[in-house]
Amino acid sequence: MTGSSRIVAVLGPTNTGKTHYAIERMLGHRTGVMGLPLRLLAREVYDKIVAIRGPSVVALVTGEERIVPPRTKYWVCTVEAMPEGMGCDFLAVDEIQLCADPERGHVFTDRLLRARGQHETLFLGADTMRGPISALVPDAQFLHRERMSQLTYNGQKKISRMPERSAIVGFSVENVYAIAELIRRQKGGCAVVMGALSPRTRNAQVDMYQNGEVDYLVATDAIGMGLNLDINHVAFSALSKFDGRRMRPLAPNELAQIAGRAGRGMSNGSFGVTGEASPLSDDVAQAIMAHRFTPLQKLNWRNPAFQFGSVDGLIASLETSPDNPILVKARDADDLIALRTLAGLAEVRARASDGQSIRLLWDVCRIPDFRGISHAEHAGLLEAIFGYLHQSGDIPDDWLARQIQRIDRTDGDIDALSKRLAFIRTWTYVAQRKGWTRDESHWRGATRAVEDRLSDALHERLTQRFVDRRTSVLLRRLNQKEALLAEVNDKGDVTVEGEFVGRLEGFRFSPDKGAAGAEAKTLKAASLQALAPQFHLRADRFYNAPDTEIDFTEQGGLMWGTHAVGKLVKGSDPLKPQVEVFVDDAAGVDVAQKVQRRLQHFIDRKIAALFEPLLALSKDEALTGLARGFAFRMVEGLGILQRADVADDVKALDQDARGALRKHGIRFGQFTIFMPLLLKPAPTRLRLVLWSLAQDLQEFPESPPPGLVTVPAKTDAPKGYHTMCGYRAAGTRAIRIDMLERLADMVRAEDSRGGFEAKADMLSITGMTLEQFADLMTGLGYSAEKGERAKVKASEAAVAAQQDPKEVPQKQPEETPPQPDETPTEPPAEEPADSPVEVPVDVPGEAPPDSPVEIPPGADGAGATDAPVAAPEQEVFYTFRWGGMRPDRRAKPAQFSDKPRGKGKPQGKKGGARGDKRQGQGRDKGAQQFQARPPRPEKKIDPDNPFAAALMGLKDNS
């Protein structure tokens, strides 16, 4: 800076010609830079200078637009995009009072402290900045300018009574749209101006107003930053706004900045309030008219001395607090939040290992969050961009083309087009960065073309006067209100401006059933517009909800509390289902993706927890050969296989393979091969859902109630249903497979060929009556012969035992039933705690509990009489014999032996045929028989079998 350089603060209210003065001063120098608060205002100033000097010497640089001719002398920029270190002759910063802005203030403060022209520097703004500028820039001169017209307060008016050439100001998109629709109905139409609009759309809307096509303008506070329009009256529809963190009232100087747009040049203007905005107090109104406001005391500041030695060092430098009492540390901006988020990622930290890569990371983090979705979503996009730039030096053309192609659509309503415009601004910004793309001119032109198409489409929708944006009911309820405020209570009831409009069930909105036809459609559209913030808040709450709040139904639905939020669909593998979410289109793609990710995490974790043994089996690299193939069959069968279906595979397994499989909890039963841990209610319920998905069933069958040993068999159930439930159908009922194996162990000790009767233990574990048990055994392949006989009472048996113990009927040893194969018998599974209570059963030769013992007449030799003897009481019994054929497989042929056989097993040691010398007693001796094939070699005892020691002891004893 030369000795002739001067710093001037040009301060005063609106409509003082400050911006016009700065343009004249800049054009009086050889080179110059002007920083403006909005790209809309930057475009307006650029057009003015181009009209004076021509486009060949004027540059326009904003975050999304860059026009730089080769012979540029004058730069018109947004404050954030102002070039540094150019050594220009002139430099100006407009709206310098924004140093106190909580979001962007630190940028303006940095320009106040460090941006200088070599010959002249101007700071343009409000009188409230005099004190801070005097303290921070001691050599600054001050130039005060008076307003060129009068500004008066007109109080409160209804929108229907607004004078022509009025601007109604709202502070939310919803509020702007609602007011615009109301004016369309009552006044014939209006133009809309918002900061989120592209310059092309904004200019088209302003042209409608300036040309007299419409007499009303509905705008946000964006018009307060220097936009010069022919406005006679400014009306505030609200006196508070959302500043990005909270709702807060507008300060008098902020109201004055907007109200000052009324009365341009020498024309006087007025301001007031409308809708439900309360009238201004006399003190505030007088302060605005007299331009007297409380001076600013604090300016936002962020350390400009960045440290690029490490990522942590950069973050620490950004978090440094100022040492000047006038400066306060700015709240965390989006770029710092993004940097912290990316710094927590291991891959990003590994890439950002030197000064150059850290600078690149910081440049990427400074990409503005135009989309405004969430910090996490924005950080994910920045991570991808940084990865491409660090790895290859530029962003791949195909990837960038896909991002832009998704946005290049002109269908949809105003909100959809506005969102696409916000999205394309991100890629327009990226395309403007030097060196980030391979063909900068191509991508700058491509993004600009998409923005222009979207802008034209949005302008077209806006000129349709919002015919599909609001219902008349909501507009009457709005009736000059501040905004469409939506509330959702704990039950999901949605009210807009206190009016019930429907219910929010999960992420789907159900309109009030009282509306019908076109009214219902419009009501839903308006309500969803107001519910947009609620969808994002609810999605964030759902994403952080614990798994205990989410569950699946037996039809594959996914529930969050009492609301359905999605459903399971078939995946590439039965254990890897996919998720389809129930989210309204109005909620946006980002909400749907967040819900989808959360539900996918839930079901993946649920499967991992409930099917942990099965997943461990599939991942066991120690299994080889036949054992590995059998493990695959078990995983394919979701942990349950009918033995008949894999009989050949089971025979092929040696003892080592079986031992390895048993270590994973697999039990080789007589009827079923299964994993007992997967028979619990929770895995069974999930297994049935996964199996139904894999079978493409339209309606999923329900699982049986937990804790029942037998259930009625479903004849119309899909094939494999009972197996997936952990049951085996036998007759009219189905029995739980683990209890079936316990029953098989009991039957194995009976004489299956000669016939046996049901024992109390058999009836107890099944919880059946004798008739039901007979039906069950018939279904398992046994014949059930019904008979009747005289009931033997316990007293008769006791007397007979006293007279001659040898006469008491002895229990005959049973013959082992034919086995499906020579697989060693598995130990019986433990009975679950919820097994049925044992049912008392009349068993021959045993007295029922608590039954009185009756002494028959004459038993003691003294009570004999000639009275007629009553007919003995009859009882029903069943004799069960192996039928030789199970429903699902053939029985093995009987083995012939050279030992004689009779009706029952010989009495003796272990029930064998060698222990009794009287083996011919009680049976007919048949012809001698011989085995037709050599004896089968004895199988080795599996050392891994938990009963190996006991089996070895039995073998030694034999």
mmCIF file of N, CA and C in Angstrom, residues 232-331:
data_model
loop_
_atom_site.group_PDB
_atom_site.id
_atom_site.type_symbol
_atom_site.label_atom_id
_atom_site.label_comp_id
_atom_site.label_asym_id
_atom_site.label_seq_id
_atom_site.Cartn_x
_atom_site.Cartn_y
_atom_site.Cartn_z
ATOM 1 N N ASN A 232 -42.888 1.144 -3.617
ATOM 2 C CA ASN A 232 -43.444 2.270 -2.870
ATOM 3 C C ASN A 232 -43.713 1.916 -1.409
ATOM 4 N N HIS A 233 -44.049 0.645 -1.165
ATOM 5 C CA HIS A 233 -44.429 0.262 0.196
ATOM 6 C C HIS A 233 -43.863 -1.127 0.497
ATOM 7 N N VAL A 234 -43.323 -1.292 1.691
ATOM 8 C CA VAL A 234 -42.813 -2.585 2.162
ATOM 9 C C VAL A 234 -43.630 -2.999 3.377
ATOM 10 N N ALA A 235 -44.198 -4.224 3.335
ATOM 11 C CA ALA A 235 -45.006 -4.748 4.437
ATOM 12 C C ALA A 235 -44.357 -6.014 4.973
ATOM 13 N N PHE A 236 -44.207 -6.079 6.283
ATOM 14 C CA PHE A 236 -43.624 -7.252 6.929
ATOM 15 C C PHE A 236 -44.743 -8.203 7.338
ATOM 16 N N SER A 237 -44.670 -9.445 6.873
ATOM 17 C CA SER A 237 -45.660 -10.444 7.293
ATOM 18 C C SER A 237 -45.259 -11.116 8.594
ATOM 19 N N ALA A 238 -44.044 -10.869 9.048
ATOM 20 C CA ALA A 238 -43.562 -11.423 10.318
ATOM 21 C C ALA A 238 -42.447 -10.521 10.827
ATOM 22 N N LEU A 239 -42.202 -10.585 12.122
ATOM 23 C CA LEU A 239 -41.148 -9.778 12.736
ATOM 24 C C LEU A 239 -40.064 -10.646 13.347
ATOM 25 N N SER A 240 -40.040 -11.919 12.998
ATOM 26 C CA SER A 240 -38.996 -12.823 13.470
ATOM 27 C C SER A 240 -38.655 -13.774 12.343
ATOM 28 N N LYS A 241 -37.495 -14.384 12.429
ATOM 29 C CA LYS A 241 -37.065 -15.306 11.379
ATOM 30 C C LYS A 241 -36.166 -16.374 11.979
ATOM 31 N N PHE A 242 -35.996 -17.432 11.221
ATOM 32 C CA PHE A 242 -35.099 -18.528 11.612
ATOM 33 C C PHE A 242 -33.719 -18.219 11.037
ATOM 34 N N ASP A 243 -32.729 -18.103 11.927
ATOM 35 C CA ASP A 243 -31.397 -17.691 11.488
ATOM 36 C C ASP A 243 -30.438 -18.861 11.251
ATOM 37 N N GLY A 244 -31.002 -20.055 11.092
ATOM 38 C CA GLY A 244 -30.162 -21.234 10.909
ATOM 39 C C GLY A 244 -30.003 -22.043 12.170
ATOM 40 N N ARG A 245 -30.262 -21.428 13.320
ATOM 41 C CA ARG A 245 -30.163 -22.132 14.600
ATOM 42 C C ARG A 245 -31.463 -22.044 15.391
ATOM 43 N N ARG A 246 -32.113 -20.884 15.322
ATOM 44 C CA ARG A 246 -33.303 -20.677 16.157
ATOM 45 C C ARG A 246 -34.153 -19.576 15.552
ATOM 46 N N MET A 247 -35.391 -19.499 16.027
ATOM 47 C CA MET A 247 -36.253 -18.375 15.679
ATOM 48 C C MET A 247 -35.898 -17.198 16.585
ATOM 49 N N ARG A 248 -35.681 -16.040 15.993
ATOM 50 C CA ARG A 248 -35.329 -14.857 16.782
ATOM 51 C C ARG A 248 -36.027 -13.634 16.189
ATOM 52 N N PRO A 249 -36.322 -12.634 17.023
ATOM 53 C CA PRO A 249 -36.938 -11.402 16.504
ATOM 54 C C PRO A 249 -35.913 -10.588 15.721
ATOM 55 N N LEU A 250 -36.402 -9.854 14.746
ATOM 56 C CA LEU A 250 -35.544 -8.996 13.941
ATOM 57 C C LEU A 250 -35.216 -7.730 14.721
ATOM 58 N N ALA A 251 -33.953 -7.315 14.659
ATOM 59 C CA ALA A 251 -33.525 -6.087 15.310
ATOM 60 C C ALA A 251 -34.026 -4.881 14.509
ATOM 61 N N PRO A 252 -34.172 -3.718 15.133
ATOM 62 C CA PRO A 252 -34.637 -2.524 14.401
ATOM 63 C C PRO A 252 -33.770 -2.187 13.194
ATOM 64 N N ASN A 253 -32.453 -2.332 13.302
ATOM 65 C CA ASN A 253 -31.594 -2.012 12.152
ATOM 66 C C ASN A 253 -31.809 -3.005 11.008
ATOM 67 N N GLU A 254 -32.163 -4.272 11.328
ATOM 68 C CA GLU A 254 -32.464 -5.239 10.269
ATOM 69 C C GLU A 254 -33.783 -4.893 9.583
ATOM 70 N N LEU A 255 -34.775 -4.488 10.358
ATOM 71 C CA LEU A 255 -36.027 -4.058 9.767
ATOM 72 C C LEU A 255 -35.817 -2.831 8.875
ATOM 73 N N ALA A 256 -34.980 -1.909 9.328
ATOM 74 C CA ALA A 256 -34.714 -0.699 8.542
ATOM 75 C C ALA A 256 -34.021 -1.026 7.227
ATOM 76 N N GLN A 257 -33.127 -2.020 7.250
ATOM 77 C CA GLN A 257 -32.416 -2.397 6.030
ATOM 78 C C GLN A 257 -33.395 -2.857 4.949
ATOM 79 N N ILE A 258 -34.453 -3.590 5.368
ATOM 80 C CA ILE A 258 -35.447 -4.079 4.408
ATOM 81 C C ILE A 258 -36.445 -2.971 4.065
ATOM 82 N N ALA A 259 -36.916 -2.248 5.081
ATOM 83 C CA ALA A 259 -37.908 -1.196 4.830
ATOM 84 C C ALA A 259 -37.340 -0.109 3.932
ATOM 85 N N GLY A 260 -36.029 0.073 3.977
ATOM 86 C CA GLY A 260 -35.399 1.106 3.152
ATOM 87 C C GLY A 260 -35.476 0.855 1.670
ATOM 88 N N ARG A 261 -35.920 -0.348 1.244
ATOM 89 C CA ARG A 261 -36.083 -0.602 -0.191
ATOM 90 C C ARG A 261 -37.252 0.209 -0.763
ATOM 91 N N ALA A 262 -38.123 0.710 0.117
ATOM 92 C CA ALA A 262 -39.256 1.516 -0.360
ATOM 93 C C ALA A 262 -38.786 2.942 -0.615
ATOM 94 N N GLY A 263 -39.202 3.510 -1.750
ATOM 95 C CA GLY A 263 -38.870 4.894 -2.077
ATOM 96 C C GLY A 263 -37.462 5.002 -2.636
ATOM 97 N N ARG A 264 -37.287 4.811 -3.907
ATOM 98 C CA ARG A 264 -35.973 4.872 -4.529
ATOM 99 C C ARG A 264 -35.738 6.269 -5.100
ATOM 100 N N GLY A 265 -34.482 6.646 -5.109
ATOM 101 C CA GLY A 265 -34.159 7.965 -5.638
ATOM 102 C C GLY A 265 -34.814 9.046 -4.799
ATOM 103 N N MET A 266 -35.525 9.937 -5.461
ATOM 104 C CA MET A 266 -36.173 11.056 -4.772
ATOM 105 C C MET A 266 -37.612 10.741 -4.397
ATOM 106 N N SER A 267 -38.066 9.513 -4.683
ATOM 107 C CA SER A 267 -39.448 9.143 -4.367
ATOM 108 C C SER A 267 -39.533 8.673 -2.929
ATOM 109 N N ASN A 268 -40.524 9.159 -2.205
ATOM 110 C CA ASN A 268 -40.713 8.757 -0.822
ATOM 111 C C ASN A 268 -41.305 7.347 -0.759
ATOM 112 N N GLY A 269 -41.107 6.712 0.364
ATOM 113 C CA GLY A 269 -41.616 5.367 0.554
ATOM 114 C C GLY A 269 -42.234 5.197 1.923
ATOM 115 N N SER A 270 -42.900 4.054 2.117
ATOM 116 C CA SER A 270 -43.535 3.759 3.400
ATOM 117 C C SER A 270 -43.316 2.294 3.740
ATOM 118 N N PHE A 271 -43.537 1.980 5.006
ATOM 119 C CA PHE A 271 -43.418 0.599 5.455
ATOM 120 C C PHE A 271 -44.467 0.339 6.514
ATOM 121 N N GLY A 272 -44.767 -0.951 6.725
ATOM 122 C CA GLY A 272 -45.751 -1.331 7.719
ATOM 123 C C GLY A 272 -45.732 -2.838 7.931
ATOM 124 N N VAL A 273 -46.799 -3.338 8.529
ATOM 125 C CA VAL A 273 -46.905 -4.774 8.811
ATOM 126 C C VAL A 273 -48.220 -5.281 8.241
ATOM 127 N N THR A 274 -48.302 -6.589 8.064
ATOM 128 C CA THR A 274 -49.511 -7.223 7.558
ATOM 129 C C THR A 274 -49.648 -8.606 8.167
ATOM 130 N N GLY A 275 -50.762 -9.265 7.883
ATOM 131 C CA GLY A 275 -50.977 -10.598 8.433
ATOM 132 C C GLY A 275 -51.081 -10.547 9.941
ATOM 133 N N GLU A 276 -50.436 -11.490 10.609
ATOM 134 C CA GLU A 276 -50.495 -11.548 12.064
ATOM 135 C C GLU A 276 -49.295 -10.875 12.715
ATOM 136 N N ALA A 277 -48.483 -10.181 11.938
ATOM 137 C CA ALA A 277 -47.379 -9.422 12.525
ATOM 138 C C ALA A 277 -47.956 -8.283 13.358
ATOM 139 N N SER A 278 -47.533 -8.232 14.592
ATOM 140 C CA SER A 278 -48.061 -7.179 15.467
ATOM 141 C C SER A 278 -47.508 -5.819 15.053
ATOM 142 N N PRO A 279 -48.252 -4.743 15.263
ATOM 143 C CA PRO A 279 -47.762 -3.409 14.896
ATOM 144 C C PRO A 279 -46.459 -3.072 15.610
ATOM 145 N N LEU A 280 -45.632 -2.289 14.952
ATOM 146 C CA LEU A 280 -44.363 -1.890 15.543
ATOM 147 C C LEU A 280 -44.606 -0.890 16.671
ATOM 148 N N SER A 281 -43.758 -0.977 17.661
ATOM 149 C CA SER A 281 -43.838 0.004 18.735
ATOM 150 C C SER A 281 -43.406 1.365 18.208
ATOM 151 N N ASP A 282 -43.809 2.445 18.917
ATOM 152 C CA ASP A 282 -43.454 3.794 18.485
ATOM 153 C C ASP A 282 -41.948 3.993 18.474
ATOM 154 N N ASP A 283 -41.248 3.406 19.453
ATOM 155 C CA ASP A 283 -39.792 3.583 19.519
ATOM 156 C C ASP A 283 -39.124 2.949 18.304
ATOM 157 N N VAL A 284 -39.556 1.749 17.940
ATOM 158 C CA VAL A 284 -38.948 1.073 16.794
ATOM 159 C C VAL A 284 -39.280 1.811 15.509
ATOM 160 N N ALA A 285 -40.546 2.211 15.357
ATOM 161 C CA ALA A 285 -40.935 2.923 14.133
ATOM 162 C C ALA A 285 -40.166 4.231 13.992
ATOM 163 N N GLN A 286 -40.015 4.985 15.064
ATOM 164 C CA GLN A 286 -39.271 6.251 15.014
ATOM 165 C C GLN A 286 -37.795 6.008 14.718
ATOM 166 N N ALA A 287 -37.239 4.957 15.298
ATOM 167 C CA ALA A 287 -35.827 4.657 15.033
ATOM 168 C C ALA A 287 -35.603 4.345 13.558
ATOM 169 N N ILE A 288 -36.530 3.610 12.934
ATOM 170 C CA ILE A 288 -36.383 3.272 11.514
ATOM 171 C C ILE A 288 -36.516 4.532 10.650
ATOM 172 N N MET A 289 -37.482 5.364 10.977
ATOM 173 C CA MET A 289 -37.680 6.571 10.169
ATOM 174 C C MET A 289 -36.535 7.567 10.338
ATOM 175 N N ALA A 290 -35.951 7.626 11.547
ATOM 176 C CA ALA A 290 -34.858 8.582 11.798
ATOM 177 C C ALA A 290 -33.483 7.964 11.606
ATOM 178 N N HIS A 291 -33.440 6.664 11.337
ATOM 179 C CA HIS A 291 -32.173 5.947 11.104
ATOM 180 C C HIS A 291 -31.261 6.049 12.325
ATOM 181 N N ARG A 292 -31.813 5.855 13.509
ATOM 182 C CA ARG A 292 -31.038 5.868 14.743
ATOM 183 C C ARG A 292 -31.093 4.467 15.355
ATOM 184 N N PHE A 293 -29.929 3.829 15.451
ATOM 185 C CA PHE A 293 -29.873 2.449 15.952
ATOM 186 C C PHE A 293 -28.707 2.287 16.910
ATOM 187 N N THR A 294 -28.802 1.274 17.722
ATOM 188 C CA THR A 294 -27.745 0.995 18.690
ATOM 189 C C THR A 294 -26.470 0.611 17.965
ATOM 190 N N PRO A 295 -25.362 1.274 18.250
ATOM 191 C CA PRO A 295 -24.108 0.945 17.564
ATOM 192 C C PRO A 295 -23.685 -0.495 17.858
ATOM 193 N N LEU A 296 -23.037 -1.093 16.889
ATOM 194 C CA LEU A 296 -22.530 -2.453 17.075
ATOM 195 C C LEU A 296 -21.336 -2.439 18.010
ATOM 196 N N GLN A 297 -21.295 -3.423 18.899
ATOM 197 C CA GLN A 297 -20.215 -3.494 19.891
ATOM 198 C C GLN A 297 -19.243 -4.638 19.607
ATOM 199 N N LYS A 298 -19.741 -5.700 18.983
ATOM 200 C CA LYS A 298 -18.915 -6.885 18.757
ATOM 201 C C LYS A 298 -19.005 -7.305 17.288
ATOM 202 N N LEU A 299 -17.854 -7.736 16.766
ATOM 203 C CA LEU A 299 -17.790 -8.257 15.406
ATOM 204 C C LEU A 299 -17.312 -9.704 15.444
ATOM 205 N N ASN A 300 -17.863 -10.511 14.559
ATOM 206 C CA ASN A 300 -17.456 -11.921 14.498
ATOM 207 C C ASN A 300 -16.103 -12.033 13.812
ATOM 208 N N TRP A 301 -15.277 -12.932 14.332
ATOM 209 C CA TRP A 301 -13.902 -13.060 13.831
ATOM 210 C C TRP A 301 -13.489 -14.527 13.833
ATOM 211 N N ARG A 302 -12.691 -14.869 12.826
ATOM 212 C CA ARG A 302 -12.061 -16.183 12.792
ATOM 213 C C ARG A 302 -10.616 -16.009 12.361
ATOM 214 N N ASN A 303 -9.733 -16.736 12.981
ATOM 215 C CA ASN A 303 -8.303 -16.593 12.737
ATOM 216 C C ASN A 303 -7.980 -16.825 11.256
ATOM 217 N N PRO A 304 -7.381 -15.839 10.587
ATOM 218 C CA PRO A 304 -7.033 -16.028 9.172
ATOM 219 C C PRO A 304 -5.686 -16.716 8.958
ATOM 220 N N ALA A 305 -4.919 -16.886 10.045
ATOM 221 C CA ALA A 305 -3.593 -17.509 9.926
ATOM 222 C C ALA A 305 -3.748 -19.022 10.052
ATOM 223 N N PHE A 306 -4.034 -19.667 8.932
ATOM 224 C CA PHE A 306 -4.245 -21.110 8.940
ATOM 225 C C PHE A 306 -2.916 -21.844 9.059
ATOM 226 N N GLN A 307 -2.928 -22.942 9.814
ATOM 227 C CA GLN A 307 -1.746 -23.788 9.976
ATOM 228 C C GLN A 307 -1.977 -25.084 9.223
ATOM 229 N N PHE A 308 -1.191 -25.305 8.167
ATOM 230 C CA PHE A 308 -1.393 -26.473 7.323
ATOM 231 C C PHE A 308 -0.378 -27.584 7.591
ATOM 232 N N GLY A 309 0.244 -27.564 8.774
ATOM 233 C CA GLY A 309 1.195 -28.626 9.093
ATOM 234 C C GLY A 309 0.527 -29.964 9.339
ATOM 235 N N SER A 310 -0.660 -29.920 9.895
ATOM 236 C CA SER A 310 -1.418 -31.145 10.148
ATOM 237 C C SER A 310 -2.894 -30.782 10.195
ATOM 238 N N VAL A 311 -3.735 -31.805 10.085
ATOM 239 C CA VAL A 311 -5.169 -31.558 10.131
ATOM 240 C C VAL A 311 -5.572 -31.011 11.497
ATOM 241 N N ASP A 312 -5.008 -31.606 12.554
ATOM 242 C CA ASP A 312 -5.327 -31.113 13.903
ATOM 243 C C ASP A 312 -4.836 -29.693 14.090
ATOM 244 N N GLY A 313 -3.661 -29.382 13.506
ATOM 245 C CA GLY A 313 -3.154 -28.022 13.604
ATOM 246 C C GLY A 313 -4.043 -27.028 12.886
ATOM 247 N N LEU A 314 -4.589 -27.432 11.735
ATOM 248 C CA LEU A 314 -5.500 -26.556 11.002
ATOM 249 C C LEU A 314 -6.769 -26.307 11.804
ATOM 250 N N ILE A 315 -7.314 -27.371 12.400
ATOM 251 C CA ILE A 315 -8.527 -27.205 13.212
ATOM 252 C C ILE A 315 -8.250 -26.308 14.410
ATOM 253 N N ALA A 316 -7.087 -26.508 15.028
ATOM 254 C CA ALA A 316 -6.741 -25.686 16.192
ATOM 255 C C ALA A 316 -6.604 -24.218 15.808
ATOM 256 N N SER A 317 -6.019 -23.943 14.632
ATOM 257 C CA SER A 317 -5.880 -22.549 14.210
ATOM 258 C C SER A 317 -7.237 -21.916 13.932
ATOM 259 N N LEU A 318 -8.168 -22.697 13.403
ATOM 260 C CA LEU A 318 -9.506 -22.177 13.138
ATOM 261 C C LEU A 318 -10.290 -21.940 14.422
ATOM 262 N N GLU A 319 -9.917 -22.642 15.482
ATOM 263 C CA GLU A 319 -10.625 -22.503 16.755
ATOM 264 C C GLU A 319 -9.993 -21.484 17.677
ATOM 265 N N THR A 320 -8.968 -20.799 17.215
ATOM 266 C CA THR A 320 -8.285 -19.802 18.035
ATOM 267 C C THR A 320 -9.228 -18.645 18.358
ATOM 268 N N SER A 321 -9.184 -18.183 19.590
ATOM 269 C CA SER A 321 -10.016 -17.060 20.019
ATOM 270 C C SER A 321 -9.263 -15.752 19.805
ATOM 271 N N PRO A 322 -9.996 -14.654 19.513
ATOM 272 C CA PRO A 322 -9.330 -13.365 19.297
ATOM 273 C C PRO A 322 -8.841 -12.762 20.603
ATOM 274 N N ASP A 323 -7.858 -11.877 20.493
ATOM 275 C CA ASP A 323 -7.346 -11.182 21.681
ATOM 276 C C ASP A 323 -7.806 -9.743 21.751
ATOM 277 N N ASN A 324 -8.662 -9.332 20.817
ATOM 278 C CA ASN A 324 -9.215 -7.977 20.814
ATOM 279 C C ASN A 324 -10.609 -8.015 21.410
ATOM 280 N N PRO A 325 -10.906 -7.148 22.367
ATOM 281 C CA PRO A 325 -12.226 -7.207 23.020
ATOM 282 C C PRO A 325 -13.383 -6.895 22.082
ATOM 283 N N ILE A 326 -13.121 -6.233 20.967
ATOM 284 C CA ILE A 326 -14.206 -5.936 20.032
ATOM 285 C C ILE A 326 -14.572 -7.163 19.213
ATOM 286 N N LEU A 327 -13.631 -8.071 19.081
ATOM 287 C CA LEU A 327 -13.844 -9.256 18.264
ATOM 288 C C LEU A 327 -14.287 -10.424 19.131
ATOM 289 N N VAL A 328 -15.213 -11.191 18.619
ATOM 290 C CA VAL A 328 -15.660 -12.410 19.295
ATOM 291 C C VAL A 328 -15.472 -13.577 18.340
ATOM 292 N N LYS A 329 -15.166 -14.701 18.897
ATOM 293 C CA LYS A 329 -14.964 -15.891 18.072
ATOM 294 C C LYS A 329 -16.266 -16.273 17.384
ATOM 295 N N ALA A 330 -16.204 -16.431 16.064
ATOM 296 C CA ALA A 330 -17.401 -16.781 15.288
ATOM 297 C C ALA A 330 -17.833 -18.200 15.625
ATOM 298 N N ARG A 331 -19.130 -18.428 15.549
ATOM 299 C CA ARG A 331 -19.611 -19.783 15.765
ATOM 300 C C ARG A 331 -19.170 -20.659 14.598
#
